[in-house]
Amino acid sequence: MGTEELQEYGADQIQILKGLEAVRKRPGMYIGSTSSRGLHHLVYEIVDNSVDEALAGSCDHIEVTVHKDNSVTVTDNGRGIPVGINHQAGIPAVEVVFTILHAGGKFGGGGYKVSGGLHGVGASVVNALSEWLEVRIFNEGKIYQQRYERGKTMYSLKVVGECDPDRHGTEVTFFPDREIFDDIEFDFDVLKQRFREMAFLTKGLRFTFTDERPEDGPKQRVFHYEGGIIEFVQYLNRSSSALYPQVIYCEGTKNGVLVEAAMQHNDGYKENTYGFVNNIVTPEGGMHVEGFRMALTKVFNDYARKNKLLKDSEPNLTGEDIREGLTAIISVKIENPQFEGQTKMKLGNSEARSAVNSIVTEQLTYFLEQHPNVGKSTVEKSVLAQRAREAARKARDLTRRKSALDGMSLPGKLADCTDKNPKNCEIFIVEGDSAGGSAKTARSRATQAILPLRGKILNVEKARLDRIYSNAEIKAMITAFGTGIHEDFDISKLRYDKIIIMTDADVDGAHIATLMLTFLYRFMPELIKTGHVYLAQPPLYKVEKNRKVWYAYSDAELEKIMQEIGRDSGNKIQRYKGLGEMDADQLWETTMDPEKRILKRVNIDEDSASEVDLTFTTLMGDKVEPRREFIEENAKYVTNLDV
Ligand code: TSJ
């Protein structure tokens, strides 16, 4: 090593190049997509290797830096990728890692490799999809280096300098290939969220995340949790009141499955259980989450009976009753995870169910004996949930029977459209009666329906089901949409192709929109997933000059208009504080006219487990040229649903 050699391409090398060529031809097969999500997977792919090193007990610090040009450096203080020759391939092990498909971690043996499933396709994939990638290894006082371009080795591994003999670790820098990715701009919040999650899931591991791009200097976040998922639960419960001070924690290994579970109830009504397999979130749950739920239901019922908190004549608490207000993390590490389900994000290994079930059953039973306050307050809350559930069922049966009887009577406040083909129709959910009035005047009667809602709608995260079902605004939305909710939901009954939330362009309006999205997300998530939910975008400003009118939808756009028409005393700028300030014509022209308006379509970002992310894609009538740049600058923003 250390001498420059000319690359000779033998049969082995040709096979290697073919492997990486396949990745470049069909990148989606390896990283899911070449959108922003795929781009971010590149970083996780590299970081997963350092996390494995931490799980092997050989590394406790990972640094990730996004440079100004969107190249990314990942550094760890592990043992360093082995530099010795891999005898099977005849090249250094590190080169195998980067140039042979699916070779990640398999060499050397002995390493505890758990990352896998969807993300663990290896460093060679990242290499293949990078314009260039450089690796440096610090070991035994030497610095080794190798560079690749679009997966091709540029020179043999060489020693480029010396380092402190105590220093050891791996440093990888890559620059995503602009031929592959639509856009190579990394999102600070997306990466930050993921590193925080990884730090929670790997107790003791410190992440330093630096973004060098901001003009006003680098932004840095450090994530380091000695308490691991215990601190994760505390973090998730940070804005709720806990029912008891402790976080219950269970840990163990059974049948080759490493199990960790942490939980705490809050005084709310929603369940927040997140499953992870090898640090990858499983949005559809699976065997590990099933095992956890089985254990919880059994242990709390046994506890309630044994301590006479539930009378012999009363029925058992259901799992749902017990999980009301529960925040929990179940994290398993397993050698060969089998992912199932529609999105391949549901754990199929049944040994995970029995492992979690038996570890949680045993340790939770013991914990409750030691902490009677926890058992008592949880069972009391569950009994209240049981009663509310019964009341809600009655209320729901009543609404079901009613709608069956009087042929789905539509809410009185709804101004429905006349066209009966849902494909052509849209409904505007409008904040306030006065804006509702303007919207009714402005609308195109044939295809646009208006449903005005009064004031702030109920926050469904903070109310029990019986109260939710009896809320007038919520009942009006449910009947207007026609689909039913939860297990009754049927998208084929949807009465409108677009559900458009129209609120004031201010803080209150944003809050109301969030409450509505929360309701839709919790009660009819399919509506969002299938792209039927939109946010209207009323303008922020009206500019008048010489009887000509312009509307601006952002401060940047106002600035642009002002530059175009020139600043002088003849200009009149009006800042719209609410929809109510516009007359019907203006409302139509700026916000409702399908030819001219801007709409944002709401999506759910499934990658992010613990903070549900809604992403908004901007859509607009295609006849208005000058707004193109607005689409680009607003293409994405993220909102936390936890209100
Ligand atoms: F995969 C990779 F190249 F992308 C990458 C690997 C990137 C980064 C930033 C770090 C790593 C990495 C690999 N960090 N630490 C390791 N460790 C090993 O490869 C290693 C070292 C020693 C032994 C051993 O058995 O002695 C085993 C392994 C897996």
XYZ file of C-alpha atoms and ligand atoms in Angstrom:
672
model
C 0.000 0.000 0.000
C 1.047 3.569 -0.380
C 2.353 3.185 -3.896
C 0.428 4.474 -6.856
C -0.538 1.750 -9.272
C -2.217 1.808 -12.615
C -5.660 0.250 -12.382
C -5.801 -2.971 -14.330
C -9.255 -4.238 -15.099
C -9.429 -8.001 -14.705
C -12.564 -10.128 -14.690
C -13.220 -9.320 -11.011
C -13.071 -5.591 -11.550
C -15.400 -5.806 -14.503
C -17.945 -7.630 -12.330
C -17.544 -4.872 -9.749
C -18.185 -2.131 -12.281
C -21.255 -3.970 -13.544
C -22.676 -4.098 -10.018
C -22.373 -0.367 -9.451
C -23.524 0.349 -13.013
C -26.764 -1.459 -12.133
C -27.213 0.870 -9.171
C -26.777 3.918 -11.399
C -29.206 2.550 -13.973
C -31.965 1.855 -11.470
C -31.229 3.901 -8.356
C -34.822 3.622 -7.156
C -34.351 -0.112 -6.613
C -31.640 0.609 -4.069
C -32.621 3.829 -2.335
C -36.371 3.960 -2.991
C -36.377 7.110 -5.105
C -34.185 9.874 -6.497
C -36.290 12.538 -4.827
C -35.336 14.363 -1.672
C -36.111 11.245 0.339
C -33.627 9.141 -1.639
C -31.031 11.877 -1.327
C -31.326 11.848 2.458
C -31.085 8.051 2.478
C -27.525 8.424 1.231
C -26.584 10.077 4.509
C -28.418 7.488 6.631
C -26.753 4.718 4.683
C -23.301 5.977 5.637
C -24.239 6.934 9.197
C -25.782 3.460 9.792
C -22.302 1.988 9.425
C -20.975 4.201 12.206
C -23.997 3.354 14.358
C -23.199 -0.343 13.867
C -19.711 0.400 15.081
C -21.251 2.046 18.166
C -23.497 -1.004 18.719
C -20.381 -3.161 18.555
C -19.134 -1.046 21.468
C -16.262 0.517 19.523
C -17.455 4.066 18.882
C -19.228 6.739 20.905
C -19.149 9.820 18.696
C -20.422 10.474 15.179
C -20.055 13.816 13.440
C -22.060 14.754 10.372
C -21.317 17.944 8.463
C -23.146 19.360 5.468
C -20.743 21.584 3.554
C -21.598 24.683 1.532
C -21.695 22.728 -1.749
C -23.997 20.048 -0.205
C -21.213 17.508 0.075
C -21.497 15.622 3.378
C -18.829 14.356 5.760
C -19.504 11.573 8.266
C -16.788 10.900 10.844
C -16.705 8.385 13.676
C -14.181 7.411 16.340
C -14.522 3.663 15.762
C -11.880 1.112 14.872
C -11.652 2.320 11.294
C -12.730 0.238 8.327
C -10.089 -2.515 7.946
C -7.401 -1.578 5.404
C -5.857 -5.023 4.970
C -6.297 -7.009 1.779
C -9.489 -8.992 1.553
C -8.232 -12.287 0.154
C -11.388 -13.226 -1.623
C -11.475 -9.983 -3.608
C -7.740 -9.293 -3.693
C -8.214 -5.641 -2.732
C -8.279 -3.799 0.618
C -11.403 -4.482 2.705
C -12.317 -0.788 2.603
C -12.345 -0.874 -1.189
C -14.602 -3.913 -1.057
C -16.995 -1.933 1.134
C -17.244 0.871 -1.397
C -17.085 -0.963 -4.691
C -18.825 -4.308 -4.261
C -22.586 -4.303 -4.045
C -24.009 -5.539 -0.717
C -20.587 -5.993 0.809
C -21.195 -3.569 3.664
C -20.140 -5.046 6.992
C -19.979 -8.620 5.797
C -16.200 -8.796 5.717
C -13.910 -9.551 8.622
C -16.592 -11.336 10.573
C -17.154 -10.886 14.261
C -18.707 -7.421 13.865
C -22.245 -7.168 15.211
C -24.048 -5.947 12.118
C -27.659 -5.124 12.713
C -28.493 -2.316 10.360
C -30.441 -3.726 7.486
C -33.933 -3.969 6.256
C -34.718 -1.068 4.027
C -31.771 1.193 4.628
C -28.878 -1.206 4.917
C -27.992 -1.580 1.266
C -24.482 -0.441 1.888
C -21.858 2.141 1.247
C -21.258 0.957 -2.334
C -24.686 2.244 -3.322
C -23.850 5.683 -1.958
C -20.536 5.518 -3.789
C -22.216 4.596 -7.061
C -24.607 7.540 -6.701
C -21.973 10.143 -5.796
C -20.060 12.319 -8.250
C -17.151 11.690 -5.935
C -16.534 10.059 -2.575
C -13.434 10.064 -0.388
C -12.738 7.824 2.564
C -10.046 8.404 5.146
C -9.145 5.928 7.861
C -7.212 6.817 10.984
C -5.436 3.837 12.489
C -2.132 3.003 14.179
C -0.751 6.487 13.554
C -1.469 6.494 9.826
C -4.032 8.177 7.629
C -5.215 6.035 4.699
C -7.180 7.496 1.836
C -9.005 6.465 -1.294
C -11.160 8.370 -3.795
C -13.885 7.195 -6.150
C -15.818 9.007 -8.867
C -19.265 7.695 -9.771
C -18.173 4.432 -8.137
C -14.883 4.095 -9.997
C -11.695 3.776 -7.965
C -9.358 6.695 -8.714
C -6.226 5.307 -7.063
C -5.199 2.433 -4.829
C -5.623 2.918 -1.111
C -2.659 5.001 0.053
C -1.157 6.476 3.187
C -1.461 10.248 2.962
C -0.068 11.258 6.324
C 0.390 10.485 9.985
C -1.904 11.041 12.923
C -1.846 10.750 16.682
C -1.386 6.987 17.325
C -4.334 7.150 19.755
C -6.651 8.419 17.079
C -8.782 5.879 15.244
C -11.858 6.085 13.132
C -13.403 6.535 9.703
C -14.202 9.672 7.734
C -16.287 9.608 4.568
C -17.124 12.611 2.385
C -19.430 12.324 -0.616
C -20.994 14.629 -3.161
C -24.357 13.382 -4.483
C -24.514 12.926 -8.244
C -26.501 15.669 -9.953
C -27.066 13.320 -12.890
C -29.044 11.064 -10.536
C -30.810 13.383 -8.087
C -33.323 16.009 -9.109
C -32.044 18.270 -6.369
C -29.071 17.783 -4.039
C -30.101 20.292 -1.378
C -30.134 18.644 2.080
C -32.825 19.659 4.549
C -31.455 20.617 7.956
C -34.640 19.721 9.841
C -35.049 16.339 8.184
C -31.480 15.334 9.015
C -31.642 16.811 12.510
C -34.792 14.840 13.271
C -33.238 11.579 12.149
C -30.025 12.093 14.133
C -31.973 12.937 17.255
C -33.950 9.714 16.774
C -30.773 7.686 16.253
C -29.214 9.204 19.363
C -32.292 8.279 21.427
C -32.190 4.742 20.043
C -28.493 4.230 20.799
C -27.918 5.307 24.371
C -24.592 6.955 25.059
C -23.859 7.680 21.413
C -23.142 11.360 20.718
C -24.076 12.974 17.421
C -22.660 16.323 16.387
C -24.542 17.677 13.401
C -23.192 20.780 11.658
C -24.644 22.691 8.734
C -22.035 24.968 7.169
C -24.373 26.412 4.548
C -26.048 29.343 6.318
C -24.630 32.726 5.287
C -24.627 33.886 8.902
C -22.348 31.064 10.061
C -22.611 27.312 10.766
C -25.563 25.841 12.662
C -24.783 23.001 15.034
C -26.808 20.522 17.116
C -25.488 17.905 19.536
C -27.625 14.876 20.449
C -26.502 12.638 23.289
C -28.819 10.709 25.579
C -27.389 8.504 28.311
C -30.947 7.386 29.086
C -31.655 6.273 25.506
C -35.325 5.496 24.834
C -36.260 6.503 28.387
C -35.302 10.034 27.378
C -37.095 9.512 24.063
C -40.355 8.925 25.957
C -39.714 11.969 28.161
C -39.079 14.012 25.020
C -42.315 12.855 23.384
C -44.224 13.632 26.570
C -42.494 16.989 27.016
C -45.603 19.053 26.411
C -48.049 16.733 28.184
C -48.665 16.105 31.862
C -47.437 12.692 32.883
C -49.803 10.467 34.866
C -46.938 9.306 37.086
C -43.334 10.509 37.303
C -41.534 7.327 36.246
C -40.775 6.058 32.763
C -41.201 2.279 32.815
C -38.292 0.526 31.162
C -37.858 -3.122 30.162
C -34.822 -4.641 28.553
C -33.564 -8.104 27.685
C -32.540 -10.585 25.014
C -34.505 -13.664 24.070
C -34.176 -16.041 21.126
C -31.605 -13.745 19.563
C -33.891 -10.708 19.777
C -32.609 -7.740 21.741
C -35.595 -5.943 23.261
C -35.941 -2.495 24.792
C -39.249 -0.890 25.721
C -39.962 2.380 27.516
C -43.360 3.821 28.359
C -45.235 6.459 30.323
C -48.881 7.534 30.299
C -49.897 11.164 29.999
C -53.276 12.607 30.877
C -54.321 12.832 27.187
C -56.294 10.329 25.137
C -54.110 9.497 22.210
C -51.785 6.535 21.960
C -48.239 7.274 20.801
C -46.485 3.961 20.314
C -43.507 3.787 17.992
C -41.793 0.594 16.980
C -38.238 0.362 15.696
C -36.375 -2.553 14.217
C -32.619 -2.124 13.999
C -33.135 1.627 14.465
C -35.568 1.796 11.552
C -39.061 2.996 12.289
C -41.922 0.598 11.484
C -44.959 2.800 10.794
C -47.178 -0.243 10.359
C -45.907 -1.844 13.549
C -45.611 -5.590 13.359
C -44.701 -8.469 15.631
C -42.656 -6.428 18.119
C -45.515 -3.960 18.679
C -48.037 -6.817 18.871
C -45.983 -8.541 21.543
C -45.806 -5.319 23.511
C -49.566 -4.733 23.326
C -50.361 -8.312 24.334
C -48.140 -7.979 27.384
C -49.620 -4.630 28.389
C -53.230 -5.806 28.137
C -52.593 -8.924 30.152
C -50.413 -7.379 32.854
C -52.725 -4.427 33.581
C -55.869 -6.617 33.644
C -54.188 -9.075 35.975
C -53.043 -6.199 38.152
C -56.512 -4.626 38.195
C -58.189 -7.925 39.187
C -55.612 -8.797 41.781
C -55.893 -5.392 43.441
C -59.689 -5.206 43.179
C -59.542 -2.128 40.956
C -61.911 -3.920 38.599
C -64.910 -5.735 40.017
C -65.453 -9.408 39.194
C -68.696 -8.448 37.464
C -67.002 -5.851 35.208
C -65.584 -6.795 31.798
C -61.850 -6.761 31.099
C -60.178 -3.551 30.040
C -59.413 -3.592 26.331
C -55.931 -2.916 25.013
C -57.217 0.385 23.674
C -58.484 1.442 27.100
C -55.122 0.698 28.656
C -53.194 2.481 25.927
C -55.190 5.692 26.172
C -52.621 8.462 26.706
C -49.737 6.024 26.443
C -46.406 7.091 24.996
C -44.163 4.124 24.264
C -41.079 3.131 22.327
C -40.396 -0.484 21.438
C -36.993 -1.016 19.941
C -35.773 -4.443 18.863
C -32.520 -5.513 17.279
C -32.702 -8.669 15.253
C -30.322 -10.426 12.895
C -32.589 -11.107 9.913
C -35.555 -8.786 9.973
C -38.398 -9.690 7.625
C -40.338 -6.666 6.499
C -43.890 -7.088 5.280
C -46.959 -5.058 4.510
C -47.767 -2.555 1.805
C -44.808 -0.324 2.514
C -42.483 -3.103 3.684
C -42.362 -1.423 7.038
C -44.056 -3.995 9.227
C -41.983 -6.529 11.134
C -42.911 -10.118 10.289
C -40.589 -12.126 12.572
C -42.800 -13.948 15.076
C -39.858 -14.562 17.427
C -39.902 -10.798 18.032
C -43.495 -11.016 19.284
C -42.749 -13.726 21.823
C -39.503 -12.066 22.918
C -41.129 -8.669 23.557
C -44.200 -10.268 25.121
C -42.260 -12.333 27.608
C -39.722 -9.654 28.566
C -42.351 -6.919 29.016
C -44.786 -9.234 30.841
C -42.187 -10.251 33.387
C -40.591 -6.860 33.979
C -43.791 -4.798 33.907
C -45.463 -7.133 36.431
C -42.506 -6.703 38.738
C -42.441 -2.936 38.190
C -46.129 -2.542 39.097
C -45.634 -4.505 42.296
C -42.845 -2.114 43.228
C -44.740 1.035 42.136
C -48.410 0.728 43.123
C -49.025 4.407 42.269
C -48.362 3.629 38.607
C -50.683 0.617 38.540
C -53.463 2.437 40.342
C -53.471 5.638 38.274
C -53.188 3.747 34.987
C -56.059 1.385 35.797
C -58.240 4.272 36.985
C -57.625 6.097 33.728
C -58.328 2.939 31.726
C -61.655 2.458 33.504
C -62.657 6.006 32.527
C -61.601 5.218 28.961
C -63.751 2.087 29.061
C -66.813 4.152 30.049
C -66.111 6.853 27.447
C -65.701 4.157 24.817
C -69.117 2.799 25.711
C -70.660 6.291 25.516
C -68.935 6.958 22.195
C -70.225 3.710 20.761
C -73.768 4.713 21.659
C -73.309 8.182 20.139
C -71.838 6.687 16.997
C -74.556 4.075 16.624
C -77.038 6.904 16.886
C -75.420 8.966 14.092
C -75.115 5.869 11.919
C -78.751 4.957 12.362
C -79.800 8.543 11.767
C -77.929 8.883 8.500
C -79.338 5.554 7.325
C -82.874 6.707 8.129
C -83.010 10.155 6.604
C -80.807 9.401 3.625
C -77.652 11.193 4.737
C -79.085 14.600 5.489
C -76.370 17.125 4.735
C -75.412 19.734 7.302
C -77.560 22.873 7.250
C -74.631 25.250 6.864
C -73.339 23.495 3.766
C -73.871 25.298 0.471
C -73.512 22.286 -1.774
C -72.607 22.320 -5.447
C -75.044 21.214 -8.124
C -72.818 18.875 -10.114
C -73.269 15.386 -8.696
C -70.099 13.888 -10.129
C -67.563 13.979 -7.288
C -64.637 14.084 -9.752
C -65.675 17.613 -10.768
C -66.415 18.865 -7.283
C -64.551 20.534 -4.504
C -65.472 21.695 -1.037
C -64.047 24.729 0.724
C -63.914 24.479 4.492
C -63.969 28.120 5.495
C -63.139 29.667 8.813
C -65.854 31.985 10.086
C -69.392 32.808 8.959
C -68.494 36.101 7.257
C -65.757 34.667 5.058
C -68.144 31.774 4.471
C -70.697 34.285 3.180
C -68.246 35.855 0.709
C -67.162 32.427 -0.436
C -70.777 31.408 -1.074
C -71.281 34.487 -3.252
C -67.969 34.076 -5.044
C -68.047 30.376 -5.773
C -68.812 28.601 -8.982
C -72.064 26.971 -7.871
C -71.844 23.978 -10.158
C -68.629 22.545 -8.799
C -67.733 24.375 -5.593
C -69.353 23.685 -2.234
C -68.817 25.858 0.847
C -68.873 24.673 4.447
C -68.352 27.506 6.936
C -67.088 26.506 10.372
C -67.467 28.661 13.434
C -64.293 29.669 15.267
C -61.669 27.204 16.350
C -62.590 23.609 15.801
C -62.171 21.022 18.529
C -58.627 19.766 19.010
C -59.145 16.027 18.559
C -55.798 15.290 20.180
C -57.119 16.678 23.442
C -60.633 15.252 23.618
C -62.194 11.869 24.199
C -64.163 10.187 21.451
C -67.600 10.782 22.936
C -67.002 14.552 22.897
C -65.553 14.443 19.394
C -68.583 12.632 17.951
C -70.987 15.126 19.469
C -69.096 18.190 18.142
C -71.210 20.053 15.561
C -68.351 21.209 13.283
C -66.866 17.736 13.155
C -70.218 16.098 12.484
C -70.790 18.588 9.652
C -67.468 17.720 8.012
C -68.027 13.978 8.335
C -71.478 14.090 6.746
C -70.418 16.534 4.023
C -67.470 14.389 2.915
C -69.649 11.279 2.830
C -66.844 8.789 3.439
C -67.453 7.890 7.070
C -64.500 7.562 9.433
C -62.113 5.010 10.911
C -63.162 1.442 10.071
C -66.302 2.745 8.303
C -64.168 4.874 5.983
C -64.932 4.278 2.302
C -63.159 6.506 -0.199
C -65.541 5.535 -2.999
C -68.217 7.532 -1.163
C -66.157 10.730 -1.182
C -68.411 13.514 -2.461
C -65.628 15.895 -3.547
C -62.365 15.422 -5.371
C -60.706 18.257 -3.481
C -61.139 19.191 0.147
C -59.761 22.693 0.434
C -59.079 24.277 3.778
C -59.378 28.047 3.481
C -58.263 30.111 6.456
C -56.852 33.575 7.063
C -53.203 34.061 6.191
C -52.248 34.757 9.800
C -51.259 32.873 12.943
C -54.849 32.111 13.943
C -55.633 30.890 10.452
C -52.599 28.624 10.517
C -53.706 27.256 13.883
C -57.194 26.509 12.620
C -55.744 24.801 9.540
C -53.550 22.687 11.813
C -56.547 21.658 13.910
C -58.431 20.619 10.794
C -55.480 18.681 9.440
C -55.131 16.988 12.811
C -58.759 15.901 12.632
C -58.379 14.645 9.054
C -55.134 12.870 9.876
C -56.583 11.077 12.894
C -60.010 10.218 11.471
C -59.546 9.830 7.718
C -55.813 9.620 7.007
C -56.511 7.985 3.626
C -57.925 11.288 2.409
C -54.518 12.887 2.936
C -52.564 9.880 1.688
C -54.535 9.811 -1.545
C -53.911 13.524 -2.097
C -57.448 14.880 -1.702
C -56.631 17.502 0.934
C -55.435 21.004 0.043
C -54.739 24.347 1.651
C -55.958 27.457 -0.147
C -53.481 30.307 -0.355
C -55.083 33.719 0.012
C -52.851 36.645 -0.925
C -51.021 38.665 1.717
C -51.049 41.973 -0.149
C -52.945 43.899 -2.744
C -51.036 46.535 -4.719
C -52.838 49.180 -6.766
C -51.384 51.605 -9.265
C -53.185 53.553 -11.976
C -56.266 51.409 -11.478
C -54.247 48.262 -12.113
C -54.147 45.615 -9.386
C -51.538 43.046 -8.339
C -51.741 40.435 -5.587
C -48.702 39.204 -3.653
C -48.700 35.831 -1.881
C -45.444 36.355 0.003
C -43.166 39.188 1.102
C -40.700 38.186 -1.581
C -43.400 38.450 -4.203
C -44.459 41.878 -2.947
C -40.861 43.017 -3.202
C -40.693 41.766 -6.778
C -43.875 43.544 -7.789
C -42.631 46.769 -6.214
C -39.395 46.518 -8.157
C -41.288 45.962 -11.382
C -43.790 48.784 -11.055
C -41.501 51.181 -9.229
C -42.022 52.736 -5.822
C -43.903 55.992 -5.849
C -46.668 57.796 -4.050
C -49.271 56.571 -6.549
C -48.966 53.017 -5.198
C -51.455 51.744 -2.706
C -50.444 48.661 -0.730
C -53.057 46.877 1.334
C -52.109 44.121 3.746
C -54.883 41.539 4.056
C -55.441 40.519 7.633
C -58.179 38.059 6.862
C -60.397 36.568 4.206
C -63.178 38.831 5.467
C -61.405 41.913 4.100
C -61.823 40.724 0.547
C -65.065 41.132 -1.297
C -66.504 38.165 -3.146
C -64.903 39.127 -6.478
C -61.474 39.484 -4.946
C -61.822 36.205 -3.061
C -62.780 34.450 -6.290
C -59.996 35.996 -8.311
C -57.184 35.480 -5.807
C -58.031 32.279 -3.959
C -60.858 30.265 -5.467
C -60.648 30.517 -9.251
C -59.152 27.189 -10.406
C -57.412 29.010 -13.244
C -55.527 31.454 -11.077
C -55.381 30.299 -7.477
C -52.543 28.584 -5.666
C -53.290 25.407 -3.746
C -50.981 23.394 -1.567
C -51.537 19.671 -1.502
C -50.972 18.038 1.876
C -48.857 14.870 2.155
C -47.701 12.724 5.052
C -44.000 12.101 5.378
C -43.839 8.464 6.514
C -40.129 8.592 7.199
C -40.428 10.611 10.299
C -41.818 8.548 13.081
C -42.304 10.627 16.123
C -43.255 13.967 14.666
C -45.867 13.485 11.995
C -44.757 15.638 9.146
C -47.139 17.130 6.694
C -45.551 18.350 3.505
C -47.199 20.813 1.238
C -46.752 20.815 -2.499
C -47.747 23.983 -4.250
C -50.151 23.714 -7.169
C -51.632 26.500 -9.177
C -53.755 27.435 -12.120
C -51.395 27.059 -15.050
C -52.329 30.303 -16.745
C -50.434 32.591 -14.423
C -46.817 32.803 -15.481
C -45.364 35.308 -13.004
C -45.868 33.009 -10.042
C -43.494 30.317 -11.139
C -40.684 31.297 -8.770
C -43.138 31.202 -5.917
C -43.759 27.531 -6.524
C -40.095 26.837 -6.375
C -39.393 28.673 -3.166
C -42.391 27.204 -1.368
C -42.244 23.680 -2.664
C -41.903 22.212 0.776
C -42.403 23.028 4.357
C -42.977 20.940 7.357
C -45.357 21.298 10.233
C -45.472 19.436 13.473
C -48.940 18.075 14.103
C -48.523 18.035 17.872
C -50.464 21.157 18.744
F -19.493 1.855 5.306
C -18.911 3.004 5.241
F -17.843 2.836 4.554
F -19.676 3.840 4.604
C -18.557 3.556 6.557
C -18.106 2.715 7.547
C -18.681 4.928 6.788
C -18.343 5.438 8.017
C -18.469 6.898 8.268
C -17.875 4.610 8.998
C -17.756 3.241 8.765
C -17.233 2.407 9.803
C -16.909 1.073 9.743
N -16.961 2.852 11.019
N -16.452 1.848 11.712
C -16.402 0.750 10.984
N -15.900 -0.399 11.462
C -15.560 -1.481 10.697
O -15.701 -1.501 9.494
C -14.945 -2.617 11.396
C -13.732 -2.435 11.997
C -13.132 -3.505 12.632
C -13.728 -4.741 12.640
C -13.077 -5.887 13.286
O -13.674 -6.960 13.344
O -11.951 -5.735 13.761
C -14.954 -4.901 12.057
C -15.567 -3.832 11.440
C -16.940 -4.039 10.824
